[in-house]
């Protein structure tokens, strides 16, 4: 079912974003990356 796959993908992205955002907040500001999930979720 494409809907089930889409729902799983959205859930995986949401979980990854929730785990990735606090990790990015704890990093040093001078260590900047090209992009992150936080930049996509909060432009």
CSV table of C-alpha atoms in Angstrom, one decimal:
chain,number,residue,atom,x,y,z
A,1,UNK,CA,0.0,0.0,0.0
A,2,UNK,CA,1.5,3.3,-1.0
A,3,UNK,CA,-0.4,5.1,1.8
A,4,UNK,CA,1.3,2.9,4.4
A,5,UNK,CA,4.7,3.5,2.9
A,6,UNK,CA,4.1,7.2,2.9
A,7,UNK,CA,2.9,7.2,6.5
A,8,UNK,CA,6.0,5.2,7.6
A,9,UNK,CA,8.2,7.7,5.7
A,10,UNK,CA,6.6,10.7,7.4
A,11,UNK,CA,6.9,9.0,10.8
A,12,UNK,CA,10.5,8.2,10.2
A,13,UNK,CA,11.3,11.8,9.2
A,14,UNK,CA,9.4,13.1,12.3
A,15,UNK,CA,11.3,10.8,14.6
A,16,UNK,CA,14.7,11.7,13.0
A,17,UNK,CA,13.9,15.4,13.2
A,18,UNK,CA,13.0,15.1,16.9
A,19,UNK,CA,16.3,13.3,17.6
A,20,UNK,CA,18.4,15.5,15.3
A,21,UNK,CA,17.1,18.9,16.4
A,22,UNK,CA,18.4,18.7,20.1
A,23,UNK,CA,21.7,17.3,18.8
A,24,UNK,CA,22.2,20.3,16.5
A,25,UNK,CA,21.3,22.7,19.3
A,26,UNK,CA,24.1,21.3,21.5
A,27,UNK,CA,26.7,21.6,18.8
A,28,UNK,CA,29.1,24.6,18.6
A,29,UNK,CA,27.8,27.4,16.3
A,30,UNK,CA,31.1,27.6,14.3
A,31,UNK,CA,30.6,23.9,13.2
A,32,UNK,CA,28.0,24.7,10.6
A,33,UNK,CA,26.7,22.1,8.1
A,34,UNK,CA,25.3,22.6,4.6
A,35,UNK,CA,21.8,21.6,5.6
A,36,UNK,CA,19.9,19.7,8.3
A,37,UNK,CA,16.5,18.4,9.0
A,38,UNK,CA,16.0,21.3,11.4
A,39,UNK,CA,16.5,23.7,8.5
A,40,UNK,CA,13.9,21.9,6.5
A,41,UNK,CA,11.4,21.7,9.4
A,42,UNK,CA,12.0,25.3,10.6
A,43,UNK,CA,13.1,27.5,7.6
